[in-house]
mmCIF file of C-alpha atoms and ligand atoms in Angstrom:
data_model
loop_
_atom_site.group_PDB
_atom_site.id
_atom_site.type_symbol
_atom_site.label_atom_id
_atom_site.label_comp_id
_atom_site.label_asym_id
_atom_site.label_seq_id
_atom_site.Cartn_x
_atom_site.Cartn_y
_atom_site.Cartn_z
ATOM 1 C CA MET A 1 31.067 0.950 1.943
ATOM 2 C CA PRO A 2 27.791 0.944 3.876
ATOM 3 C CA CYS A 3 24.541 0.274 2.016
ATOM 4 C CA VAL A 4 20.969 -0.182 3.176
ATOM 5 C CA ARG A 5 19.627 -3.480 1.845
ATOM 6 C CA VAL A 6 15.942 -3.443 0.941
ATOM 7 C CA GLU A 7 13.515 -5.338 -1.313
ATOM 8 C CA ARG A 8 13.000 -3.614 -4.658
ATOM 9 C CA GLU A 9 9.341 -2.748 -3.966
ATOM 10 C CA ALA A 10 10.289 -0.809 -0.836
ATOM 11 C CA GLY A 11 13.202 0.902 -2.637
ATOM 12 C CA GLU A 12 11.723 4.295 -3.480
ATOM 13 C CA GLU A 13 10.084 4.643 -0.064
ATOM 14 C CA THR A 14 13.386 3.811 1.650
ATOM 15 C CA ARG A 15 15.482 6.036 -0.635
ATOM 16 C CA GLN A 16 13.120 8.894 0.100
ATOM 17 C CA ALA A 17 13.241 8.331 3.872
ATOM 18 C CA LEU A 18 17.054 8.232 3.777
ATOM 19 C CA ALA A 19 17.172 11.367 1.602
ATOM 20 C CA ASP A 20 14.870 13.196 4.023
ATOM 21 C CA ARG A 21 17.382 12.475 6.787
ATOM 22 C CA ASP A 22 20.298 13.440 4.537
ATOM 23 C CA LEU A 23 21.828 9.973 4.861
ATOM 24 C CA LEU A 24 22.258 9.093 1.160
ATOM 25 C CA ASP A 25 25.701 8.827 -0.378
ATOM 26 C CA LYS A 26 24.908 10.587 -3.644
ATOM 27 C CA GLN A 27 28.342 9.860 -5.097
ATOM 28 C CA ARG A 28 27.557 6.170 -5.537
ATOM 29 C CA GLU A 29 24.981 4.226 -7.562
ATOM 30 C CA ILE A 30 22.130 2.206 -6.120
ATOM 31 C CA VAL A 31 22.711 -1.446 -7.072
ATOM 32 C CA HIS A 32 19.899 -3.865 -8.009
ATOM 33 C CA GLU A 33 20.527 -7.596 -7.599
ATOM 34 C CA ASP A 34 17.980 -10.456 -7.515
ATOM 35 C CA GLY A 35 15.053 -8.280 -6.441
ATOM 36 C CA VAL A 36 17.098 -6.528 -3.738
ATOM 37 C CA LEU A 37 18.381 -2.943 -3.791
ATOM 38 C CA TYR A 38 21.571 -1.762 -2.123
ATOM 39 C CA ILE A 39 21.254 1.943 -1.373
ATOM 40 C CA PRO A 40 24.596 3.614 -0.563
ATOM 41 C CA VAL A 41 24.564 5.648 2.636
ATOM 42 C CA ARG A 42 27.114 7.986 4.155
ATOM 43 C CA GLU A 43 29.804 6.388 6.293
ATOM 44 C CA SER A 44 29.350 8.937 9.043
ATOM 45 C CA GLY A 45 25.535 8.764 8.942
ATOM 46 C CA ASP A 46 23.703 7.904 12.124
ATOM 47 C CA LEU A 47 21.313 5.239 10.796
ATOM 48 C CA PRO A 48 18.207 4.236 12.729
ATOM 49 C CA GLU A 49 18.176 0.561 13.779
ATOM 50 C CA GLU A 50 15.233 -0.307 11.507
ATOM 51 C CA TYR A 51 17.606 -0.419 8.486
ATOM 52 C CA ASP A 52 19.445 -3.527 7.340
ATOM 53 C CA VAL A 53 22.951 -2.152 6.764
ATOM 54 C CA VAL A 54 25.518 -4.204 4.862
ATOM 55 C CA SER A 55 28.925 -3.453 3.494
ATOM 56 C CA ARG A 56 29.412 -3.750 -0.269
ATOM 57 C CA GLU A 57 31.020 -2.058 -3.235
ATOM 58 C CA THR A 58 28.819 0.070 -5.466
ATOM 59 C CA PRO A 59 30.017 1.941 -8.564
ATOM 60 C CA ALA A 60 30.606 5.667 -8.559
ATOM 61 C CA ARG A 61 27.681 7.596 -10.000
ATOM 62 C CA GLU A 62 28.086 8.925 -13.444
ATOM 63 C CA THR A 63 25.314 7.655 -15.667
ATOM 64 C CA GLN A 64 21.723 8.256 -14.683
ATOM 65 C CA THR A 65 20.467 11.742 -13.964
ATOM 66 C CA MET A 66 17.779 11.782 -11.316
ATOM 67 C CA PRO A 67 15.411 14.683 -10.479
ATOM 68 C CA ALA A 68 17.453 15.450 -7.331
ATOM 69 C CA ASP A 69 20.489 16.161 -9.540
ATOM 70 C CA LEU A 70 18.574 18.864 -11.389
ATOM 71 C CA LEU A 71 16.961 20.677 -8.485
ATOM 72 C CA GLU A 72 17.998 22.838 -5.598
ATOM 73 C CA PHE A 73 15.598 21.076 -3.227
ATOM 74 C CA GLU A 74 15.250 17.387 -2.292
ATOM 75 C CA PRO A 75 12.310 16.219 -4.405
ATOM 76 C CA SER A 76 9.563 13.931 -3.218
ATOM 77 C CA TYR A 77 7.598 11.804 -5.688
ATOM 78 C CA GLU A 78 6.026 8.379 -6.141
ATOM 79 C CA ARG A 79 5.960 6.177 -9.205
ATOM 80 C CA VAL A 80 2.944 4.154 -10.292
ATOM 81 C CA GLY A 81 4.019 2.392 -13.458
ATOM 82 C CA ASP A 82 5.116 5.131 -15.837
ATOM 83 C CA VAL A 83 3.088 7.819 -14.076
ATOM 84 C CA VAL A 84 4.897 9.994 -11.522
ATOM 85 C CA LEU A 85 2.889 11.515 -8.677
ATOM 86 C CA ILE A 86 3.940 14.627 -6.813
ATOM 87 C CA ASP A 87 2.446 16.685 -4.011
ATOM 88 C CA GLU A 88 3.415 20.333 -4.399
ATOM 89 C CA ASP A 89 1.168 23.276 -3.410
ATOM 90 C CA ASP A 90 3.503 25.889 -4.855
ATOM 91 C CA PRO A 91 2.943 26.032 -8.664
ATOM 92 C CA GLU A 92 6.543 27.103 -9.365
ATOM 93 C CA ARG A 93 7.997 24.223 -7.386
ATOM 94 C CA ALA A 94 5.529 21.848 -9.018
ATOM 95 C CA ARG A 95 6.602 22.997 -12.502
ATOM 96 C CA ALA A 96 10.310 22.751 -11.647
ATOM 97 C CA LEU A 97 9.857 19.249 -10.247
ATOM 98 C CA ALA A 98 7.777 18.071 -13.220
ATOM 99 C CA ASP A 99 10.429 19.420 -15.619
ATOM 100 C CA ALA A 100 13.217 17.721 -13.655
ATOM 101 C CA ILE A 101 11.318 14.419 -13.695
ATOM 102 C CA LEU A 102 10.850 14.659 -17.465
ATOM 103 C CA GLU A 103 14.513 15.517 -17.980
ATOM 104 C CA SER A 104 15.738 12.738 -15.684
ATOM 105 C CA ALA A 105 16.343 9.088 -16.520
ATOM 106 C CA ILE A 106 12.998 8.031 -15.003
ATOM 107 C CA PRO A 107 10.791 6.398 -17.661
ATOM 108 C CA VAL A 108 7.754 8.650 -17.442
ATOM 109 C CA LYS A 109 4.602 9.145 -19.502
ATOM 110 C CA THR A 110 2.601 11.468 -17.246
ATOM 111 C CA VAL A 111 3.301 13.698 -14.229
ATOM 112 C CA LEU A 112 0.368 14.329 -11.885
ATOM 113 C CA ASN A 113 0.188 16.741 -8.959
ATOM 114 C CA ARG A 114 -2.248 16.142 -6.108
ATOM 115 C CA ALA A 115 -5.227 18.461 -6.541
ATOM 116 C CA SER A 116 -7.403 17.154 -3.694
ATOM 117 C CA LYS A 117 -7.420 14.772 -0.768
ATOM 118 C CA ILE A 118 -8.694 11.272 -1.444
ATOM 119 C CA GLN A 119 -12.407 11.803 -1.298
ATOM 120 C CA GLY A 120 -15.893 10.339 -1.374
ATOM 121 C CA GLU A 121 -16.933 6.736 -1.103
ATOM 122 C CA THR A 122 -14.532 5.557 -3.795
ATOM 123 C CA ARG A 123 -11.504 7.317 -2.199
ATOM 124 C CA VAL A 124 -10.329 8.715 -5.549
ATOM 125 C CA ARG A 125 -8.171 11.833 -5.707
ATOM 126 C CA GLU A 126 -8.317 14.683 -8.226
ATOM 127 C CA TRP A 127 -5.088 15.338 -10.118
ATOM 128 C CA GLU A 128 -3.593 18.277 -11.951
ATOM 129 C CA VAL A 129 -1.885 17.003 -15.095
ATOM 130 C CA LEU A 130 1.561 18.628 -15.388
ATOM 131 C CA ALA A 131 2.911 16.558 -18.258
ATOM 132 C CA GLY A 132 1.479 13.986 -20.654
ATOM 133 C CA GLU A 133 -2.211 13.151 -20.499
ATOM 134 C CA GLU A 134 -2.867 9.459 -19.843
ATOM 135 C CA THR A 135 -3.707 8.511 -16.264
ATOM 136 C CA GLU A 136 -3.991 4.792 -16.975
ATOM 137 C CA THR A 137 -0.885 2.709 -16.384
ATOM 138 C CA ARG A 138 0.465 -0.730 -15.449
ATOM 139 C CA HIS A 139 2.262 -1.048 -12.145
ATOM 140 C CA ARG A 140 4.374 -3.958 -10.886
ATOM 141 C CA GLU A 141 4.466 -4.948 -7.225
ATOM 142 C CA TYR A 142 6.195 -8.064 -5.865
ATOM 143 C CA GLY A 143 5.815 -10.019 -9.108
ATOM 144 C CA CYS A 144 2.182 -9.014 -9.832
ATOM 145 C CA GLU A 145 1.108 -6.572 -12.528
ATOM 146 C CA PHE A 146 -1.782 -4.173 -11.963
ATOM 147 C CA ALA A 147 -3.557 -2.130 -14.617
ATOM 148 C CA LEU A 148 -5.275 0.914 -13.148
ATOM 149 C CA ASP A 149 -6.427 4.429 -13.912
ATOM 150 C CA LEU A 150 -5.342 6.889 -11.240
ATOM 151 C CA ALA A 151 -8.143 9.269 -12.190
ATOM 152 C CA ALA A 152 -10.809 6.615 -11.579
ATOM 153 C CA VAL A 153 -9.636 4.317 -8.759
ATOM 154 C CA TYR A 154 -7.745 4.384 -5.461
ATOM 155 C CA PHE A 155 -4.189 3.035 -5.504
ATOM 156 C CA SER A 156 -1.182 3.741 -3.291
ATOM 157 C CA PRO A 157 2.264 2.316 -4.062
ATOM 158 C CA ARG A 158 3.352 3.285 -0.534
ATOM 159 C CA LEU A 159 1.488 0.324 0.925
ATOM 160 C CA ALA A 160 3.530 -2.228 -1.047
ATOM 161 C CA THR A 161 5.673 -3.372 1.891
ATOM 162 C CA GLU A 162 2.667 -3.636 4.188
ATOM 163 C CA ARG A 163 0.646 -5.608 1.648
ATOM 164 C CA HIS A 164 3.564 -7.970 1.172
ATOM 165 C CA ARG A 165 3.730 -8.557 4.937
ATOM 166 C CA VAL A 166 0.094 -9.685 4.842
ATOM 167 C CA VAL A 167 0.466 -11.682 1.622
ATOM 168 C CA GLU A 168 3.228 -13.757 3.209
ATOM 169 C CA GLN A 169 0.778 -15.018 5.840
ATOM 170 C CA VAL A 170 -1.606 -16.494 3.239
ATOM 171 C CA GLN A 171 -1.745 -20.300 2.966
ATOM 172 C CA GLU A 172 -2.684 -22.328 -0.093
ATOM 173 C CA GLY A 173 -6.351 -23.332 -0.081
ATOM 174 C CA GLU A 174 -7.563 -20.736 2.418
ATOM 175 C CA GLN A 175 -10.616 -18.538 1.788
ATOM 176 C CA ALA A 176 -9.894 -14.813 1.893
ATOM 177 C CA PHE A 177 -12.269 -11.873 1.551
ATOM 178 C CA ASP A 178 -11.158 -8.297 0.780
ATOM 179 C CA MET A 179 -14.083 -6.056 1.688
ATOM 180 C CA PHE A 180 -12.633 -2.938 -0.020
ATOM 181 C CA ALA A 181 -10.627 -4.537 -2.794
ATOM 182 C CA GLY A 182 -9.816 -1.708 -5.236
ATOM 183 C CA VAL A 183 -7.927 -3.003 -8.279
ATOM 184 C CA GLY A 184 -6.745 -6.033 -6.303
ATOM 185 C CA PRO A 185 -3.360 -5.375 -4.657
ATOM 186 C CA PHE A 186 -4.319 -7.818 -1.870
ATOM 187 C CA VAL A 187 -6.651 -10.063 -3.882
ATOM 188 C CA ILE A 188 -4.264 -10.891 -6.728
ATOM 189 C CA PRO A 189 -1.185 -11.896 -4.670
ATOM 190 C CA PHE A 190 -3.436 -13.850 -2.254
ATOM 191 C CA ALA A 191 -4.787 -15.825 -5.225
ATOM 192 C CA LYS A 192 -1.253 -16.316 -6.547
ATOM 193 C CA ARG A 193 -0.434 -18.057 -3.262
ATOM 194 C CA GLY A 194 -3.318 -20.460 -3.891
ATOM 195 C CA ALA A 195 -6.119 -18.864 -1.853
ATOM 196 C CA ALA A 196 -9.723 -18.610 -3.083
ATOM 197 C CA VAL A 197 -10.401 -14.877 -2.893
ATOM 198 C CA VAL A 198 -13.500 -12.689 -3.004
ATOM 199 C CA GLY A 199 -13.091 -8.934 -3.481
ATOM 200 C CA THR A 200 -15.907 -6.409 -3.291
ATOM 201 C CA ASP A 201 -15.798 -2.737 -4.193
ATOM 202 C CA ILE A 202 -18.390 -0.043 -4.595
ATOM 203 C CA ASN A 203 -16.389 1.478 -7.464
ATOM 204 C CA GLU A 204 -17.393 -0.323 -10.651
ATOM 205 C CA THR A 205 -14.249 0.772 -12.504
ATOM 206 C CA ALA A 206 -12.068 -0.712 -9.738
ATOM 207 C CA ILE A 207 -13.912 -4.028 -10.073
ATOM 208 C CA GLU A 208 -13.419 -4.004 -13.857
ATOM 209 C CA TYR A 209 -9.676 -3.536 -13.286
ATOM 210 C CA LEU A 210 -9.709 -6.227 -10.596
ATOM 211 C CA ARG A 211 -11.145 -8.714 -13.129
ATOM 212 C CA GLU A 212 -8.634 -7.604 -15.749
ATOM 213 C CA ASN A 213 -5.794 -7.927 -13.232
ATOM 214 C CA ALA A 214 -6.906 -11.410 -12.210
ATOM 215 C CA ALA A 215 -6.701 -12.439 -15.886
ATOM 216 C CA ARG A 216 -3.407 -10.618 -16.412
ATOM 217 C CA ASN A 217 -1.849 -12.507 -13.510
ATOM 218 C CA GLY A 218 -3.376 -15.878 -14.414
ATOM 219 C CA VAL A 219 -5.566 -16.265 -11.304
ATOM 220 C CA SER A 220 -9.090 -15.643 -12.642
ATOM 221 C CA GLU A 221 -10.326 -19.076 -11.559
ATOM 222 C CA ARG A 222 -9.550 -18.306 -7.899
ATOM 223 C CA VAL A 223 -10.901 -14.731 -7.860
ATOM 224 C CA THR A 224 -14.513 -13.587 -7.496
ATOM 225 C CA ALA A 225 -14.874 -9.833 -8.069
ATOM 226 C CA ILE A 226 -18.165 -8.295 -6.961
ATOM 227 C CA HIS A 227 -19.300 -4.751 -7.654
ATOM 228 C CA GLY A 228 -21.405 -3.368 -4.843
ATOM 229 C CA ASP A 229 -21.612 -2.314 -1.219
ATOM 230 C CA VAL A 230 -20.013 -5.042 0.879
ATOM 231 C CA ARG A 231 -22.877 -4.707 3.370
ATOM 232 C CA ALA A 232 -25.260 -5.960 0.680
ATOM 233 C CA VAL A 233 -22.970 -8.882 -0.220
ATOM 234 C CA ALA A 234 -22.058 -10.083 3.297
ATOM 235 C CA ASP A 235 -25.028 -12.457 3.804
ATOM 236 C CA GLU A 236 -24.102 -14.474 0.701
ATOM 237 C CA TYR A 237 -20.734 -15.251 2.328
ATOM 238 C CA GLU A 238 -21.931 -15.900 5.868
ATOM 239 C CA GLY A 239 -19.307 -17.798 7.881
ATOM 240 C CA TRP A 240 -17.070 -18.123 4.798
ATOM 241 C CA ALA A 241 -13.752 -16.388 5.432
ATOM 242 C CA ASP A 242 -10.503 -17.618 6.970
ATOM 243 C CA ARG A 243 -9.033 -14.162 6.355
ATOM 244 C CA LEU A 244 -10.574 -10.712 6.045
ATOM 245 C CA VAL A 245 -8.958 -7.508 4.809
ATOM 246 C CA MET A 246 -10.507 -4.177 5.740
ATOM 247 C CA ASN A 247 -8.521 -1.367 4.159
ATOM 248 C CA LEU A 248 -10.880 1.573 4.443
ATOM 249 C CA PRO A 249 -9.147 3.692 7.087
ATOM 250 C CA HIS A 250 -11.382 6.287 8.832
ATOM 251 C CA SER A 251 -14.548 4.232 8.252
ATOM 252 C CA ALA A 252 -13.727 0.530 8.663
ATOM 253 C CA ALA A 253 -15.277 0.347 12.143
ATOM 254 C CA ALA A 254 -18.689 0.998 10.603
ATOM 255 C CA PHE A 255 -18.334 -2.219 8.577
ATOM 256 C CA LEU A 256 -17.426 -4.568 11.438
ATOM 257 C CA ASP A 257 -20.971 -6.011 11.532
ATOM 258 C CA SER A 258 -20.472 -7.214 7.959
ATOM 259 C CA ALA A 259 -17.021 -8.545 8.874
ATOM 260 C CA ARG A 260 -18.615 -10.587 11.678
ATOM 261 C CA THR A 261 -21.124 -12.038 9.209
ATOM 262 C CA ILE A 262 -18.402 -13.056 6.736
ATOM 263 C CA ALA A 263 -15.902 -14.393 9.301
ATOM 264 C CA GLY A 264 -15.631 -18.173 9.607
ATOM 265 C CA GLU A 265 -15.018 -20.345 12.718
ATOM 266 C CA GLU A 266 -11.488 -19.026 12.928
ATOM 267 C CA CYS A 267 -10.535 -15.951 10.936
ATOM 268 C CA VAL A 268 -7.649 -13.483 10.791
ATOM 269 C CA LEU A 269 -8.759 -9.895 10.351
ATOM 270 C CA HIS A 270 -6.378 -7.242 8.952
ATOM 271 C CA PHE A 271 -7.934 -3.980 10.088
ATOM 272 C CA TYR A 272 -6.505 -0.649 8.825
ATOM 273 C CA ASP A 273 -7.103 2.546 10.719
ATOM 274 C CA ILE A 274 -5.958 6.158 10.987
ATOM 275 C CA GLN A 275 -5.626 7.460 14.530
ATOM 276 C CA HIS A 276 -3.830 10.025 16.668
ATOM 277 C CA GLU A 277 -0.300 9.034 17.702
ATOM 278 C CA ASP A 278 -1.286 9.196 21.390
ATOM 279 C CA ASP A 279 -3.481 6.095 21.090
ATOM 280 C CA PRO A 280 -3.110 4.674 17.580
ATOM 281 C CA PHE A 281 -4.398 1.139 18.271
ATOM 282 C CA GLY A 282 -6.887 1.566 21.140
ATOM 283 C CA PRO A 283 -9.913 2.802 19.159
ATOM 284 C CA GLY A 284 -9.643 -0.042 16.602
ATOM 285 C CA VAL A 285 -9.191 -2.733 19.239
ATOM 286 C CA ARG A 286 -12.154 -1.422 21.235
ATOM 287 C CA ALA A 287 -14.379 -1.238 18.139
ATOM 288 C CA ILE A 288 -13.463 -4.802 17.137
ATOM 289 C CA ARG A 289 -14.107 -6.178 20.648
ATOM 290 C CA GLU A 290 -17.408 -4.378 20.885
ATOM 291 C CA VAL A 291 -18.734 -5.978 17.702
ATOM 292 C CA MET A 292 -17.067 -9.410 17.825
ATOM 293 C CA GLU A 293 -17.382 -10.347 21.522
ATOM 294 C CA PRO A 294 -18.815 -12.542 22.901
ATOM 295 C CA GLU A 295 -19.469 -14.508 19.674
ATOM 296 C CA TYR A 296 -15.763 -14.467 18.950
ATOM 297 C CA GLU A 297 -12.732 -14.640 21.162
ATOM 298 C CA VAL A 298 -10.586 -11.686 20.023
ATOM 299 C CA CYS A 299 -6.808 -12.045 20.074
ATOM 300 C CA VAL A 300 -4.768 -9.056 18.830
ATOM 301 C CA GLU A 301 -1.660 -10.571 17.246
ATOM 302 C CA THR A 302 -0.043 -7.492 15.669
ATOM 303 C CA GLU A 303 -0.249 -3.763 16.237
ATOM 304 C CA ARG A 304 1.802 -1.974 13.606
ATOM 305 C CA VAL A 305 2.312 1.594 12.412
ATOM 306 C CA VAL A 306 2.233 1.380 8.615
ATOM 307 C CA ARG A 307 3.249 4.990 7.965
ATOM 308 C CA SER A 308 2.776 8.459 9.229
ATOM 309 C CA TYR A 309 -0.383 9.906 7.656
ATOM 310 C CA ALA A 310 -0.437 13.523 8.797
ATOM 311 C CA PRO A 311 1.222 15.425 11.648
ATOM 312 C CA HIS A 312 0.458 13.384 14.802
ATOM 313 C CA GLU A 313 -1.677 10.897 12.873
ATOM 314 C CA HIS A 314 -0.672 7.354 11.989
ATOM 315 C CA ASN A 315 -1.977 4.852 9.466
ATOM 316 C CA VAL A 316 -1.957 1.615 11.483
ATOM 317 C CA VAL A 317 -2.898 -2.013 11.070
ATOM 318 C CA LEU A 318 -4.180 -4.578 13.544
ATOM 319 C CA ASP A 319 -3.908 -8.300 12.807
ATOM 320 C CA VAL A 320 -6.615 -9.896 14.914
ATOM 321 C CA ARG A 321 -7.401 -13.598 15.264
ATOM 322 C CA LEU A 322 -11.095 -14.309 15.789
ATOM 323 C CA ARG A 323 -12.204 -17.701 17.172
ATOM 324 C CA ARG A 324 -15.902 -18.464 17.397
ATOM 325 C CA THR A 325 -16.972 -19.274 20.961
ATOM 326 C CA GLU A 326 -19.845 -21.467 22.150
ATOM 327 C CA THR A 327 -21.940 -18.316 22.489
ATOM 328 C CA GLY A 328 -21.230 -17.728 18.798
ATOM 329 C CA GLY A 329 -22.691 -21.184 18.103
HETATM 330 C C1 SAM B 1 -8.573 2.790 0.600
HETATM 331 S S1 SAM B 1 -9.234 1.969 -0.810
HETATM 332 C C2 SAM B 1 -8.403 0.397 -0.688
HETATM 333 C C3 SAM B 1 -8.290 -0.347 -1.982
HETATM 334 C C4 SAM B 1 -7.325 -1.534 -1.951
HETATM 335 N N1 SAM B 1 -7.647 -2.482 -0.909
HETATM 336 C C5 SAM B 1 -5.890 -1.070 -1.838
HETATM 337 O O1 SAM B 1 -5.207 -1.359 -0.855
HETATM 338 O O2 SAM B 1 -5.423 -0.397 -2.780
HETATM 339 C C6 SAM B 1 -10.874 1.615 -0.269
HETATM 340 C C7 SAM B 1 -11.791 1.041 -1.333
HETATM 341 O O3 SAM B 1 -13.057 0.734 -0.714
HETATM 342 C C8 SAM B 1 -14.103 0.978 -1.641
HETATM 343 N N2 SAM B 1 -15.368 1.110 -0.863
HETATM 344 C C9 SAM B 1 -15.775 2.176 -0.137
HETATM 345 N N3 SAM B 1 -16.955 1.904 0.459
HETATM 346 C C10 SAM B 1 -17.285 0.626 0.121
HETATM 347 C C11 SAM B 1 -18.372 -0.223 0.438
HETATM 348 N N4 SAM B 1 -19.385 0.193 1.216
HETATM 349 N N5 SAM B 1 -18.380 -1.489 -0.059
HETATM 350 C C12 SAM B 1 -17.376 -1.911 -0.859
HETATM 351 N N6 SAM B 1 -16.310 -1.130 -1.196
HETATM 352 C C13 SAM B 1 -16.270 0.118 -0.728
HETATM 353 C C14 SAM B 1 -13.637 2.194 -2.407
HETATM 354 O O4 SAM B 1 -14.259 2.292 -3.655
HETATM 355 C C15 SAM B 1 -12.114 1.965 -2.505
HETATM 356 O O5 SAM B 1 -11.757 1.338 -3.712
#
């Protein structure tokens, strides 16, 4: 029986993508084993190559009722701890989906519907509360636990797989700087791998959660959390970083001067961007070269589409190795 094998953290994203393509075998249960999920897919399904397909037995479905079982449309939702997030413009559909989520086996405290785009400097979204009231929760991602309040900070569970890809590159003892740290989904796992990590954020509430999350995950001694504009902090960390994370898509290019200040002799930069599908990487690469050269030799090691962001727009990441040249002194 064919199943798609995927790490638990990428499970909901993968299940959703398979459901969208009508490839799920809804007669069988998803199986969880040692941090890996086996998602049953239809035998006749035409699966894209990106999936790791294995053959294994999974039990027939009979127990857990999921929202999809209670609705006439294929529902789309995300889970952040025990808060479920939906994105429905039509109030009737939103109500039906919220009711189905509450009635399903999903452990849920609050259901929130998107009420705005992410907005302003702090990138926080407004939410319409459809069930429950609390917007604070605790979310687990690849063995780390994050406390956060969705009404007060930015957080996206959809980036879990991408963050994990970056985390796996981190070496013990390195110095990493997250310029737009949020509640710490890069900072905390970096520190868990033995890096010394600095995270800055202009949102004071995010920095309070970052400190709490460092303590919660036992890495406070390796984490420095700074509230403020990274441009005002950069000089204190001149030449410090072996690794830089810039996850502020749309605006990161405007902060490359600060990145150059913070970068050490040799530094890997993870630069997130949102661009048109026709040239998703070009604008970022050009912006980085313009600021970093000739002081740094710029070597683009990875160009990756993280996810589709809007019709014809991609959220992408560039991994770029910077090496200081003689001009850079
Ligand atoms: C897209 S979020 C990313 C948060 C986190 N890295 C993550 O992946 O969840 C961008 C963050 O940058 C912060 N921010 C925006 N402008 C900033 C600035 N000038 N200096 C420091 N942080 C800033 C926002 O408050 C927000 O938390």
